[in-house]
Amino acid sequence: MAKYTIKDVMVPNPEIIAPDANLREAAMRMEEIDCGIMPVGTTDKLVGMITDRDIALRAIAHGKDPSKTKVKEIMTNKVLAVSEETDIAEAAEIIKTHKIARLVVKDKKGKVSGIVSLSGLIRESANARAIAELVQKLAAENHKKAA
């Protein structure tokens, strides 16, 4: 069976937001592109991540004005990243160990190239299992016909 890598399951080319953007801008952009997470920084230098949940719980719930609060004030600073060639099982282990839902993916030059989510890994693992089971079933049927 072929080795699946993160590149096979990542969401490519995520939009990156500047650390000095305000939360209103971030939330509006998330709505426009239908995503709940954005890397913060540039493709060359990642400084954090921000989610719709961060905006709700770290800002709105504490009475911070989204038009005046900067992304860098509430973003998550610690960002885990993997390379595009990382094996899916290895990425799943990183997610499990660190109790996170998403990983940033970087290309060979160290630039942000995608985001992979726990749900994406689960979906891909389920698809791979289903395909493997189908192949085994077909092989068994062909073996019976040949016998």
PDB file of C-alpha atoms in Angstrom:
ATOM      1  CA  MET A   1       0.000   0.000   0.000  1.00  0.00           C
ATOM      2  CA  ALA A   2       1.310   3.471  -0.872  1.00  0.00           C
ATOM      3  CA  LYS A   3       2.603   5.706   1.881  1.00  0.00           C
ATOM      4  CA  TYR A   4       0.327   8.667   2.434  1.00  0.00           C
ATOM      5  CA  THR A   5       1.941  11.906   3.485  1.00  0.00           C
ATOM      6  CA  ILE A   6       0.586  15.110   4.910  1.00  0.00           C
ATOM      7  CA  LYS A   7       0.785  16.688   1.460  1.00  0.00           C
ATOM      8  CA  ASP A   8      -1.935  14.223   0.370  1.00  0.00           C
ATOM      9  CA  VAL A   9      -4.422  15.399   3.000  1.00  0.00           C
ATOM     10  CA  MET A  10      -3.518  18.997   3.849  1.00  0.00           C
ATOM     11  CA  VAL A  11      -5.541  22.042   2.902  1.00  0.00           C
ATOM     12  CA  PRO A  12      -3.032  23.829   0.658  1.00  0.00           C
ATOM     13  CA  ASN A  13      -2.084  27.503   0.606  1.00  0.00           C
ATOM     14  CA  PRO A  14      -3.834  28.768   3.732  1.00  0.00           C
ATOM     15  CA  GLU A  15      -4.439  32.467   3.934  1.00  0.00           C
ATOM     16  CA  ILE A  16      -2.046  34.108   6.378  1.00  0.00           C
ATOM     17  CA  ILE A  17      -2.990  37.146   8.431  1.00  0.00           C
ATOM     18  CA  ALA A  18      -0.672  39.861   9.724  1.00  0.00           C
ATOM     19  CA  PRO A  19      -0.092  40.056  13.493  1.00  0.00           C
ATOM     20  CA  ASP A  20      -1.120  43.734  13.482  1.00  0.00           C
ATOM     21  CA  ALA A  21      -4.499  43.072  11.847  1.00  0.00           C
ATOM     22  CA  ASN A  22      -7.416  43.567  14.197  1.00  0.00           C
ATOM     23  CA  LEU A  23      -9.743  40.790  15.284  1.00  0.00           C
ATOM     24  CA  ARG A  24     -12.660  42.182  13.307  1.00  0.00           C
ATOM     25  CA  GLU A  25     -10.596  41.905  10.115  1.00  0.00           C
ATOM     26  CA  ALA A  26      -9.561  38.367  11.037  1.00  0.00           C
ATOM     27  CA  ALA A  27     -13.134  37.280  11.782  1.00  0.00           C
ATOM     28  CA  MET A  28     -14.472  38.839   8.588  1.00  0.00           C
ATOM     29  CA  ARG A  29     -11.784  37.142   6.512  1.00  0.00           C
ATOM     30  CA  MET A  30     -12.453  33.791   8.201  1.00  0.00           C
ATOM     31  CA  GLU A  31     -16.113  34.164   7.279  1.00  0.00           C
ATOM     32  CA  GLU A  32     -15.283  35.121   3.669  1.00  0.00           C
ATOM     33  CA  ILE A  33     -13.030  32.128   3.090  1.00  0.00           C
ATOM     34  CA  ASP A  34     -15.056  29.769   5.302  1.00  0.00           C
ATOM     35  CA  CYS A  35     -12.313  28.731   7.689  1.00  0.00           C
ATOM     36  CA  GLY A  36     -11.892  28.713  11.442  1.00  0.00           C
ATOM     37  CA  ILE A  37      -8.125  29.086  11.639  1.00  0.00           C
ATOM     38  CA  MET A  38      -5.463  31.315  10.141  1.00  0.00           C
ATOM     39  CA  PRO A  39      -1.689  31.249  10.433  1.00  0.00           C
ATOM     40  CA  VAL A  40      -0.281  34.570  11.659  1.00  0.00           C
ATOM     41  CA  GLY A  41       2.806  36.157  10.081  1.00  0.00           C
ATOM     42  CA  THR A  42       4.067  35.619   6.536  1.00  0.00           C
ATOM     43  CA  THR A  43       4.745  32.513   4.459  1.00  0.00           C
ATOM     44  CA  ASP A  44       8.422  32.906   5.407  1.00  0.00           C
ATOM     45  CA  LYS A  45       7.950  33.616   9.112  1.00  0.00           C
ATOM     46  CA  LEU A  46       5.109  32.150  11.106  1.00  0.00           C
ATOM     47  CA  VAL A  47       4.598  33.826  14.494  1.00  0.00           C
ATOM     48  CA  GLY A  48       1.358  32.220  15.638  1.00  0.00           C
ATOM     49  CA  MET A  49      -2.098  30.893  14.878  1.00  0.00           C
ATOM     50  CA  ILE A  50      -5.526  32.363  15.500  1.00  0.00           C
ATOM     51  CA  THR A  51      -8.869  30.582  15.511  1.00  0.00           C
ATOM     52  CA  ASP A  52     -12.459  31.705  15.608  1.00  0.00           C
ATOM     53  CA  ARG A  53     -12.554  30.147  19.077  1.00  0.00           C
ATOM     54  CA  ASP A  54      -9.598  32.310  20.192  1.00  0.00           C
ATOM     55  CA  ILE A  55     -11.495  35.402  19.088  1.00  0.00           C
ATOM     56  CA  ALA A  56     -14.638  34.339  20.940  1.00  0.00           C
ATOM     57  CA  LEU A  57     -13.039  33.131  24.177  1.00  0.00           C
ATOM     58  CA  ARG A  58      -9.921  35.282  24.555  1.00  0.00           C
ATOM     59  CA  ALA A  59     -11.371  38.550  23.313  1.00  0.00           C
ATOM     60  CA  ILE A  60     -15.157  38.816  23.032  1.00  0.00           C
ATOM     61  CA  ALA A  61     -15.817  36.914  26.281  1.00  0.00           C
ATOM     62  CA  HIS A  62     -13.485  39.341  28.085  1.00  0.00           C
ATOM     63  CA  GLY A  63     -15.064  42.471  26.635  1.00  0.00           C
ATOM     64  CA  LYS A  64     -12.222  43.324  24.255  1.00  0.00           C
ATOM     65  CA  ASP A  65     -13.170  45.461  21.266  1.00  0.00           C
ATOM     66  CA  PRO A  66     -12.528  43.398  18.103  1.00  0.00           C
ATOM     67  CA  SER A  67     -11.867  46.568  16.103  1.00  0.00           C
ATOM     68  CA  LYS A  68      -9.113  47.662  18.495  1.00  0.00           C
ATOM     69  CA  THR A  69      -7.610  44.343  19.575  1.00  0.00           C
ATOM     70  CA  LYS A  70      -4.747  43.052  17.441  1.00  0.00           C
ATOM     71  CA  VAL A  71      -4.414  39.450  16.334  1.00  0.00           C
ATOM     72  CA  LYS A  72      -1.002  39.252  18.048  1.00  0.00           C
ATOM     73  CA  GLU A  73      -2.624  40.036  21.419  1.00  0.00           C
ATOM     74  CA  ILE A  74      -4.676  36.823  21.538  1.00  0.00           C
ATOM     75  CA  MET A  75      -3.056  34.448  19.050  1.00  0.00           C
ATOM     76  CA  THR A  76      -1.471  31.186  20.091  1.00  0.00           C
ATOM     77  CA  ASN A  77       2.285  31.712  19.964  1.00  0.00           C
ATOM     78  CA  LYS A  78       3.352  28.077  20.068  1.00  0.00           C
ATOM     79  CA  VAL A  79       2.837  26.583  16.629  1.00  0.00           C
ATOM     80  CA  LEU A  80       3.729  23.028  15.737  1.00  0.00           C
ATOM     81  CA  ALA A  81       4.652  22.370  12.138  1.00  0.00           C
ATOM     82  CA  VAL A  82       5.456  19.314  10.048  1.00  0.00           C
ATOM     83  CA  SER A  83       6.909  18.911   6.589  1.00  0.00           C
ATOM     84  CA  GLU A  84       4.856  17.948   3.555  1.00  0.00           C
ATOM     85  CA  GLU A  85       6.641  14.576   3.536  1.00  0.00           C
ATOM     86  CA  THR A  86       5.582  13.681   7.089  1.00  0.00           C
ATOM     87  CA  ASP A  87       3.771  10.356   7.286  1.00  0.00           C
ATOM     88  CA  ILE A  88       0.096  10.609   8.242  1.00  0.00           C
ATOM     89  CA  ALA A  89       0.560   8.264  11.206  1.00  0.00           C
ATOM     90  CA  GLU A  90       3.412  10.408  12.522  1.00  0.00           C
ATOM     91  CA  ALA A  91       1.313  13.575  12.219  1.00  0.00           C
ATOM     92  CA  ALA A  92      -1.571  11.875  14.015  1.00  0.00           C
ATOM     93  CA  GLU A  93       0.799  10.949  16.852  1.00  0.00           C
ATOM     94  CA  ILE A  94       1.998  14.573  17.135  1.00  0.00           C
ATOM     95  CA  ILE A  95      -1.604  15.782  17.290  1.00  0.00           C
ATOM     96  CA  LYS A  96      -2.445  13.190  19.943  1.00  0.00           C
ATOM     97  CA  THR A  97       0.664  13.857  22.048  1.00  0.00           C
ATOM     98  CA  HIS A  98       0.228  17.629  22.054  1.00  0.00           C
ATOM     99  CA  LYS A  99      -3.585  17.538  22.297  1.00  0.00           C
ATOM    100  CA  ILE A 100      -4.119  19.879  19.366  1.00  0.00           C
ATOM    101  CA  ALA A 101      -6.545  19.827  16.444  1.00  0.00           C
ATOM    102  CA  ARG A 102      -4.376  21.173  13.611  1.00  0.00           C
ATOM    103  CA  LEU A 103      -0.808  21.320  12.366  1.00  0.00           C
ATOM    104  CA  VAL A 104       0.884  23.784  10.058  1.00  0.00           C
ATOM    105  CA  VAL A 105       2.577  22.205   7.058  1.00  0.00           C
ATOM    106  CA  LYS A 106       5.807  23.604   5.634  1.00  0.00           C
ATOM    107  CA  ASP A 107       7.466  22.907   2.302  1.00  0.00           C
ATOM    108  CA  LYS A 108      11.130  22.008   1.738  1.00  0.00           C
ATOM    109  CA  LYS A 109      12.097  25.683   1.938  1.00  0.00           C
ATOM    110  CA  GLY A 110      10.384  26.082   5.322  1.00  0.00           C
ATOM    111  CA  LYS A 111       7.496  28.143   3.960  1.00  0.00           C
ATOM    112  CA  VAL A 112       3.898  27.591   5.046  1.00  0.00           C
ATOM    113  CA  SER A 113       2.245  25.398   2.428  1.00  0.00           C
ATOM    114  CA  GLY A 114      -0.830  24.047   4.186  1.00  0.00           C
ATOM    115  CA  ILE A 115      -2.781  23.103   7.279  1.00  0.00           C
ATOM    116  CA  VAL A 116      -3.787  19.614   8.283  1.00  0.00           C
ATOM    117  CA  SER A 117      -6.564  18.908  10.745  1.00  0.00           C
ATOM    118  CA  LEU A 118      -7.340  16.002  13.004  1.00  0.00           C
ATOM    119  CA  SER A 119     -10.636  15.538  11.161  1.00  0.00           C
ATOM    120  CA  GLY A 120      -8.785  15.423   7.833  1.00  0.00           C
ATOM    121  CA  LEU A 121      -6.438  12.755   9.155  1.00  0.00           C
ATOM    122  CA  ILE A 122      -9.333  10.702  10.504  1.00  0.00           C
ATOM    123  CA  ARG A 123     -11.202  10.988   7.203  1.00  0.00           C
ATOM    124  CA  GLU A 124      -8.114   9.955   5.216  1.00  0.00           C
ATOM    125  CA  SER A 125      -7.372   7.042   7.552  1.00  0.00           C
ATOM    126  CA  ALA A 126     -10.950   5.812   7.175  1.00  0.00           C
ATOM    127  CA  ASN A 127     -10.701   6.088   3.379  1.00  0.00           C
ATOM    128  CA  ALA A 128      -7.386   4.219   3.332  1.00  0.00           C
ATOM    129  CA  ARG A 129      -8.826   1.434   5.506  1.00  0.00           C
ATOM    130  CA  ALA A 130     -11.903   1.131   3.289  1.00  0.00           C
ATOM    131  CA  ILE A 131      -9.750   0.939   0.163  1.00  0.00           C
ATOM    132  CA  ALA A 132      -7.456  -1.672   1.743  1.00  0.00           C
ATOM    133  CA  GLU A 133     -10.458  -3.782   2.777  1.00  0.00           C
ATOM    134  CA  LEU A 134     -11.931  -3.539  -0.728  1.00  0.00           C
ATOM    135  CA  VAL A 135      -8.633  -4.567  -2.329  1.00  0.00           C
ATOM    136  CA  GLN A 136      -8.343  -7.537   0.050  1.00  0.00           C
ATOM    137  CA  LYS A 137     -11.922  -8.588  -0.703  1.00  0.00           C
ATOM    138  CA  LEU A 138     -11.397  -8.342  -4.467  1.00  0.00           C
ATOM    139  CA  ALA A 139      -8.128 -10.260  -4.224  1.00  0.00           C
ATOM    140  CA  ALA A 140      -9.834 -13.012  -2.211  1.00  0.00           C
ATOM    141  CA  GLU A 141     -12.674 -13.233  -4.760  1.00  0.00           C
ATOM    142  CA  ASN A 142     -10.206 -13.402  -7.652  1.00  0.00           C
ATOM    143  CA  HIS A 143      -8.239 -16.092  -5.817  1.00  0.00           C
ATOM    144  CA  LYS A 144     -11.431 -18.171  -5.369  1.00  0.00           C
ATOM    145  CA  LYS A 145     -12.292 -17.803  -9.072  1.00  0.00           C
ATOM    146  CA  ALA A 146      -8.794 -18.868 -10.095  1.00  0.00           C
ATOM    147  CA  ALA A 147      -8.879 -21.951  -7.852  1.00  0.00           C
TER     148      ALA A 147
END
